[in-house]
Amino acid sequence: MDIAIIVEGKNDKSRLRRVLNEEVDIFCTMGTPGVTQLEKLRRQIGDRQTYIFTDNDASGKRIRGMLRDTFPDAEHIHTRRGYPGVEKTPPDYLIEQLEKAGLEEYIMYPAQSTAIWSKEDDF
């Protein structure tokens, strides 16, 4: 599957890049997009499956609405209310949302510790 994710800004892109492999192209609206920016995104993304990952605030909702018109088949993902934007969302929650969208094959999961601890271990 050839996919693209649209986020609001470069800090959001940087945050998602930490949990997604390089195969995934991430595009930024750079705030509220105008007609020119929307057209540019449409050309860059082409016919790829599109995911829109925005903040769960008034600005994010407005941007989602604008992108919905340009990318009517896109899947919408957003942060939980209370997180101060995608760029400050904990990685485990980002991963959870990406999994819900079916993007497991693109996620770079953190290494799991193989250490085994018991109550008897001295510290």
PDB file of N, CA and C in Angstrom, residues 26-91:
ATOM      1  N   ILE A  26       5.256  12.088   4.785  1.00  0.00           N
ATOM      2  CA  ILE A  26       4.463  12.932   5.664  1.00  0.00           C
ATOM      3  C   ILE A  26       4.501  14.349   5.118  1.00  0.00           C
ATOM      4  N   PHE A  27       3.328  14.933   4.888  1.00  0.00           N
ATOM      5  CA  PHE A  27       3.203  16.274   4.330  1.00  0.00           C
ATOM      6  C   PHE A  27       2.607  17.216   5.368  1.00  0.00           C
ATOM      7  N   CYS A  28       2.987  18.476   5.302  1.00  0.00           N
ATOM      8  CA  CYS A  28       2.504  19.481   6.255  1.00  0.00           C
ATOM      9  C   CYS A  28       1.612  20.507   5.562  1.00  0.00           C
ATOM     10  N   THR A  29       0.564  20.927   6.266  1.00  0.00           N
ATOM     11  CA  THR A  29      -0.274  22.010   5.752  1.00  0.00           C
ATOM     12  C   THR A  29       0.330  23.366   6.105  1.00  0.00           C
ATOM     13  N   MET A  30       1.234  23.378   7.087  1.00  0.00           N
ATOM     14  CA  MET A  30       1.849  24.612   7.601  1.00  0.00           C
ATOM     15  C   MET A  30       0.768  25.561   8.115  1.00  0.00           C
ATOM     16  N   GLY A  31      -0.082  25.023   8.979  1.00  0.00           N
ATOM     17  CA  GLY A  31      -1.182  25.811   9.523  1.00  0.00           C
ATOM     18  C   GLY A  31      -2.421  25.624   8.669  1.00  0.00           C
ATOM     19  N   THR A  32      -3.278  26.606   8.696  1.00  0.00           N
ATOM     20  CA  THR A  32      -4.505  26.536   7.902  1.00  0.00           C
ATOM     21  C   THR A  32      -4.148  26.728   6.431  1.00  0.00           C
ATOM     22  N   PRO A  33      -4.398  25.704   5.604  1.00  0.00           N
ATOM     23  CA  PRO A  33      -3.983  25.785   4.199  1.00  0.00           C
ATOM     24  C   PRO A  33      -4.923  26.647   3.360  1.00  0.00           C
ATOM     25  N   GLY A  34      -4.331  27.347   2.422  1.00  0.00           N
ATOM     26  CA  GLY A  34      -5.103  28.092   1.446  1.00  0.00           C
ATOM     27  C   GLY A  34      -5.330  27.234   0.215  1.00  0.00           C
ATOM     28  N   VAL A  35      -5.981  27.794  -0.770  1.00  0.00           N
ATOM     29  CA  VAL A  35      -6.288  27.069  -2.006  1.00  0.00           C
ATOM     30  C   VAL A  35      -5.013  26.575  -2.681  1.00  0.00           C
ATOM     31  N   THR A  36      -3.986  27.415  -2.731  1.00  0.00           N
ATOM     32  CA  THR A  36      -2.728  27.048  -3.379  1.00  0.00           C
ATOM     33  C   THR A  36      -2.060  25.881  -2.662  1.00  0.00           C
ATOM     34  N   GLN A  37      -2.025  25.938  -1.332  1.00  0.00           N
ATOM     35  CA  GLN A  37      -1.415  24.855  -0.548  1.00  0.00           C
ATOM     36  C   GLN A  37      -2.198  23.556  -0.708  1.00  0.00           C
ATOM     37  N   LEU A  38      -3.516  23.627  -0.717  1.00  0.00           N
ATOM     38  CA  LEU A  38      -4.333  22.428  -0.911  1.00  0.00           C
ATOM     39  C   LEU A  38      -4.079  21.795  -2.272  1.00  0.00           C
ATOM     40  N   GLU A  39      -3.982  22.619  -3.293  1.00  0.00           N
ATOM     41  CA  GLU A  39      -3.708  22.113  -4.646  1.00  0.00           C
ATOM     42  C   GLU A  39      -2.321  21.477  -4.709  1.00  0.00           C
ATOM     43  N   LYS A  40      -1.357  22.099  -4.067  1.00  0.00           N
ATOM     44  CA  LYS A  40       0.007  21.552  -4.034  1.00  0.00           C
ATOM     45  C   LYS A  40       0.005  20.183  -3.350  1.00  0.00           C
ATOM     46  N   LEU A  41      -0.683  20.073  -2.228  1.00  0.00           N
ATOM     47  CA  LEU A  41      -0.776  18.785  -1.529  1.00  0.00           C
ATOM     48  C   LEU A  41      -1.444  17.737  -2.405  1.00  0.00           C
ATOM     49  N   ARG A  42      -2.515  18.131  -3.082  1.00  0.00           N
ATOM     50  CA  ARG A  42      -3.229  17.181  -3.951  1.00  0.00           C
ATOM     51  C   ARG A  42      -2.309  16.647  -5.045  1.00  0.00           C
ATOM     52  N   ARG A  43      -1.509  17.533  -5.641  1.00  0.00           N
ATOM     53  CA  ARG A  43      -0.559  17.103  -6.683  1.00  0.00           C
ATOM     54  C   ARG A  43       0.529  16.198  -6.109  1.00  0.00           C
ATOM     55  N   GLN A  44       1.072  16.554  -4.943  1.00  0.00           N
ATOM     56  CA  GLN A  44       2.147  15.773  -4.338  1.00  0.00           C
ATOM     57  C   GLN A  44       1.681  14.379  -3.918  1.00  0.00           C
ATOM     58  N   ILE A  45       0.486  14.289  -3.409  1.00  0.00           N
ATOM     59  CA  ILE A  45      -0.012  13.024  -2.883  1.00  0.00           C
ATOM     60  C   ILE A  45      -0.574  12.132  -3.983  1.00  0.00           C
ATOM     61  N   GLY A  46      -1.150  12.730  -4.993  1.00  0.00           N
ATOM     62  CA  GLY A  46      -1.671  11.946  -6.106  1.00  0.00           C
ATOM     63  C   GLY A  46      -2.762  10.984  -5.676  1.00  0.00           C
ATOM     64  N   ASP A  47      -2.633   9.717  -6.078  1.00  0.00           N
ATOM     65  CA  ASP A  47      -3.687   8.744  -5.799  1.00  0.00           C
ATOM     66  C   ASP A  47      -3.353   7.830  -4.616  1.00  0.00           C
ATOM     67  N   ARG A  48      -2.406   8.216  -3.802  1.00  0.00           N
ATOM     68  CA  ARG A  48      -2.053   7.408  -2.634  1.00  0.00           C
ATOM     69  C   ARG A  48      -3.177   7.419  -1.596  1.00  0.00           C
ATOM     70  N   GLN A  49      -3.245   6.355  -0.817  1.00  0.00           N
ATOM     71  CA  GLN A  49      -4.159   6.316   0.316  1.00  0.00           C
ATOM     72  C   GLN A  49      -3.694   7.387   1.298  1.00  0.00           C
ATOM     73  N   THR A  50      -4.596   8.275   1.697  1.00  0.00           N
ATOM     74  CA  THR A  50      -4.235   9.426   2.512  1.00  0.00           C
ATOM     75  C   THR A  50      -4.824   9.326   3.910  1.00  0.00           C
ATOM     76  N   TYR A  51      -4.002   9.707   4.883  1.00  0.00           N
ATOM     77  CA  TYR A  51      -4.402   9.774   6.283  1.00  0.00           C
ATOM     78  C   TYR A  51      -4.151  11.200   6.747  1.00  0.00           C
ATOM     79  N   ILE A  52      -5.112  11.750   7.442  1.00  0.00           N
ATOM     80  CA  ILE A  52      -5.005  13.113   7.951  1.00  0.00           C
ATOM     81  C   ILE A  52      -4.914  13.019   9.470  1.00  0.00           C
ATOM     82  N   PHE A  53      -3.775  13.437  10.029  1.00  0.00           N
ATOM     83  CA  PHE A  53      -3.532  13.320  11.467  1.00  0.00           C
ATOM     84  C   PHE A  53      -3.381  14.727  12.034  1.00  0.00           C
ATOM     85  N   THR A  54      -4.419  15.185  12.722  1.00  0.00           N
ATOM     86  CA  THR A  54      -4.426  16.561  13.218  1.00  0.00           C
ATOM     87  C   THR A  54      -4.702  16.617  14.714  1.00  0.00           C
ATOM     88  N   ASP A  55      -4.518  17.804  15.264  1.00  0.00           N
ATOM     89  CA  ASP A  55      -4.815  18.057  16.669  1.00  0.00           C
ATOM     90  C   ASP A  55      -6.324  17.999  16.879  1.00  0.00           C
ATOM     91  N   ASN A  56      -6.716  17.699  18.098  1.00  0.00           N
ATOM     92  CA  ASN A  56      -8.139  17.661  18.429  1.00  0.00           C
ATOM     93  C   ASN A  56      -8.530  18.983  19.097  1.00  0.00           C
ATOM     94  N   ASP A  57      -8.358  20.056  18.346  1.00  0.00           N
ATOM     95  CA  ASP A  57      -8.740  21.387  18.822  1.00  0.00           C
ATOM     96  C   ASP A  57      -9.478  22.097  17.692  1.00  0.00           C
ATOM     97  N   ALA A  58      -9.884  23.334  17.924  1.00  0.00           N
ATOM     98  CA  ALA A  58     -10.662  24.065  16.915  1.00  0.00           C
ATOM     99  C   ALA A  58      -9.901  24.202  15.604  1.00  0.00           C
ATOM    100  N   SER A  59      -8.625  24.518  15.688  1.00  0.00           N
ATOM    101  CA  SER A  59      -7.815  24.668  14.477  1.00  0.00           C
ATOM    102  C   SER A  59      -7.698  23.341  13.729  1.00  0.00           C
ATOM    103  N   GLY A  60      -7.440  22.254  14.470  1.00  0.00           N
ATOM    104  CA  GLY A  60      -7.336  20.936  13.849  1.00  0.00           C
ATOM    105  C   GLY A  60      -8.623  20.518  13.172  1.00  0.00           C
ATOM    106  N   LYS A  61      -9.747  20.806  13.814  1.00  0.00           N
ATOM    107  CA  LYS A  61     -11.056  20.475  13.225  1.00  0.00           C
ATOM    108  C   LYS A  61     -11.304  21.281  11.949  1.00  0.00           C
ATOM    109  N   ARG A  62     -10.915  22.553  11.966  1.00  0.00           N
ATOM    110  CA  ARG A  62     -11.085  23.395  10.780  1.00  0.00           C
ATOM    111  C   ARG A  62     -10.223  22.866   9.629  1.00  0.00           C
ATOM    112  N   ILE A  63      -8.985  22.515   9.935  1.00  0.00           N
ATOM    113  CA  ILE A  63      -8.080  21.990   8.911  1.00  0.00           C
ATOM    114  C   ILE A  63      -8.596  20.659   8.381  1.00  0.00           C
ATOM    115  N   ARG A  64      -9.085  19.781   9.269  1.00  0.00           N
ATOM    116  CA  ARG A  64      -9.669  18.509   8.811  1.00  0.00           C
ATOM    117  C   ARG A  64     -10.814  18.743   7.843  1.00  0.00           C
ATOM    118  N   GLY A  65     -11.642  19.730   8.142  1.00  0.00           N
ATOM    119  CA  GLY A  65     -12.762  20.043   7.252  1.00  0.00           C
ATOM    120  C   GLY A  65     -12.298  20.487   5.874  1.00  0.00           C
ATOM    121  N   MET A  66     -11.273  21.310   5.843  1.00  0.00           N
ATOM    122  CA  MET A  66     -10.738  21.773   4.556  1.00  0.00           C
ATOM    123  C   MET A  66     -10.116  20.615   3.773  1.00  0.00           C
ATOM    124  N   LEU A  67      -9.381  19.764   4.480  1.00  0.00           N
ATOM    125  CA  LEU A  67      -8.726  18.633   3.819  1.00  0.00           C
ATOM    126  C   LEU A  67      -9.740  17.586   3.372  1.00  0.00           C
ATOM    127  N   ARG A  68     -10.851  17.474   4.080  1.00  0.00           N
ATOM    128  CA  ARG A  68     -11.899  16.521   3.715  1.00  0.00           C
ATOM    129  C   ARG A  68     -12.421  16.806   2.298  1.00  0.00           C
ATOM    130  N   ASP A  69     -12.526  18.078   1.953  1.00  0.00           N
ATOM    131  CA  ASP A  69     -13.002  18.430   0.615  1.00  0.00           C
ATOM    132  C   ASP A  69     -11.987  18.043  -0.464  1.00  0.00           C
ATOM    133  N   THR A  70     -10.710  18.224  -0.172  1.00  0.00           N
ATOM    134  CA  THR A  70      -9.656  17.912  -1.143  1.00  0.00           C
ATOM    135  C   THR A  70      -9.369  16.416  -1.206  1.00  0.00           C
ATOM    136  N   PHE A  71      -9.464  15.730  -0.059  1.00  0.00           N
ATOM    137  CA  PHE A  71      -9.182  14.296   0.038  1.00  0.00           C
ATOM    138  C   PHE A  71     -10.392  13.584   0.648  1.00  0.00           C
ATOM    139  N   PRO A  72     -11.469  13.446  -0.138  1.00  0.00           N
ATOM    140  CA  PRO A  72     -12.713  12.895   0.420  1.00  0.00           C
ATOM    141  C   PRO A  72     -12.596  11.453   0.904  1.00  0.00           C
ATOM    142  N   ASP A  73     -11.627  10.685   0.397  1.00  0.00           N
ATOM    143  CA  ASP A  73     -11.479   9.292   0.797  1.00  0.00           C
ATOM    144  C   ASP A  73     -10.452   9.097   1.913  1.00  0.00           C
ATOM    145  N   ALA A  74      -9.890  10.181   2.416  1.00  0.00           N
ATOM    146  CA  ALA A  74      -8.852  10.087   3.449  1.00  0.00           C
ATOM    147  C   ALA A  74      -9.432   9.578   4.760  1.00  0.00           C
ATOM    148  N   GLU A  75      -8.584   8.875   5.500  1.00  0.00           N
ATOM    149  CA  GLU A  75      -8.956   8.452   6.847  1.00  0.00           C
ATOM    150  C   GLU A  75      -8.457   9.516   7.812  1.00  0.00           C
ATOM    151  N   HIS A  76      -9.290   9.879   8.762  1.00  0.00           N
ATOM    152  CA  HIS A  76      -8.949  10.936   9.714  1.00  0.00           C
ATOM    153  C   HIS A  76      -8.515  10.343  11.042  1.00  0.00           C
ATOM    154  N   ILE A  77      -7.382  10.818  11.516  1.00  0.00           N
ATOM    155  CA  ILE A  77      -6.829  10.416  12.802  1.00  0.00           C
ATOM    156  C   ILE A  77      -6.602  11.723  13.558  1.00  0.00           C
ATOM    157  N   HIS A  78      -6.827  11.719  14.854  1.00  0.00           N
ATOM    158  CA  HIS A  78      -6.532  12.934  15.610  1.00  0.00           C
ATOM    159  C   HIS A  78      -6.118  12.586  17.020  1.00  0.00           C
ATOM    160  N   THR A  79      -5.465  13.535  17.659  1.00  0.00           N
ATOM    161  CA  THR A  79      -5.029  13.336  19.030  1.00  0.00           C
ATOM    162  C   THR A  79      -6.229  13.344  19.969  1.00  0.00           C
ATOM    163  N   ARG A  80      -5.977  12.949  21.173  1.00  0.00           N
ATOM    164  CA  ARG A  80      -7.021  12.960  22.198  1.00  0.00           C
ATOM    165  C   ARG A  80      -7.147  14.381  22.741  1.00  0.00           C
ATOM    166  N   ARG A  81      -8.350  14.780  23.025  1.00  0.00           N
ATOM    167  CA  ARG A  81      -8.586  16.092  23.637  1.00  0.00           C
ATOM    168  C   ARG A  81      -7.776  16.144  24.933  1.00  0.00           C
ATOM    169  N   GLY A  82      -7.069  17.237  25.118  1.00  0.00           N
ATOM    170  CA  GLY A  82      -6.230  17.384  26.303  1.00  0.00           C
ATOM    171  C   GLY A  82      -4.752  17.324  25.982  1.00  0.00           C
ATOM    172  N   TYR A  83      -4.396  16.624  24.898  1.00  0.00           N
ATOM    173  CA  TYR A  83      -2.997  16.660  24.475  1.00  0.00           C
ATOM    174  C   TYR A  83      -2.780  17.964  23.719  1.00  0.00           C
ATOM    175  N   PRO A  84      -1.667  18.649  23.986  1.00  0.00           N
ATOM    176  CA  PRO A  84      -1.437  19.939  23.316  1.00  0.00           C
ATOM    177  C   PRO A  84      -0.908  19.777  21.891  1.00  0.00           C
ATOM    178  N   GLY A  85      -1.522  18.953  21.101  1.00  0.00           N
ATOM    179  CA  GLY A  85      -1.152  18.791  19.706  1.00  0.00           C
ATOM    180  C   GLY A  85      -0.388  17.513  19.437  1.00  0.00           C
ATOM    181  N   VAL A  86      -0.307  17.154  18.165  1.00  0.00           N
ATOM    182  CA  VAL A  86       0.408  15.941  17.741  1.00  0.00           C
ATOM    183  C   VAL A  86       1.851  15.990  18.229  1.00  0.00           C
ATOM    184  N   GLU A  87       2.476  17.155  18.140  1.00  0.00           N
ATOM    185  CA  GLU A  87       3.899  17.270  18.491  1.00  0.00           C
ATOM    186  C   GLU A  87       4.191  16.988  19.963  1.00  0.00           C
ATOM    187  N   LYS A  88       3.175  17.021  20.821  1.00  0.00           N
ATOM    188  CA  LYS A  88       3.376  16.760  22.255  1.00  0.00           C
ATOM    189  C   LYS A  88       2.626  15.514  22.718  1.00  0.00           C
ATOM    190  N   THR A  89       2.130  14.743  21.779  1.00  0.00           N
ATOM    191  CA  THR A  89       1.410  13.515  22.114  1.00  0.00           C
ATOM    192  C   THR A  89       2.416  12.410  22.413  1.00  0.00           C
ATOM    193  N   PRO A  90       2.203  11.652  23.495  1.00  0.00           N
ATOM    194  CA  PRO A  90       3.129  10.559  23.822  1.00  0.00           C
ATOM    195  C   PRO A  90       3.223   9.539  22.682  1.00  0.00           C
ATOM    196  N   PRO A  91       4.421   9.024  22.433  1.00  0.00           N
ATOM    197  CA  PRO A  91       4.598   8.054  21.342  1.00  0.00           C
ATOM    198  C   PRO A  91       3.674   6.853  21.434  1.00  0.00           C
TER     199      PRO A  91
END
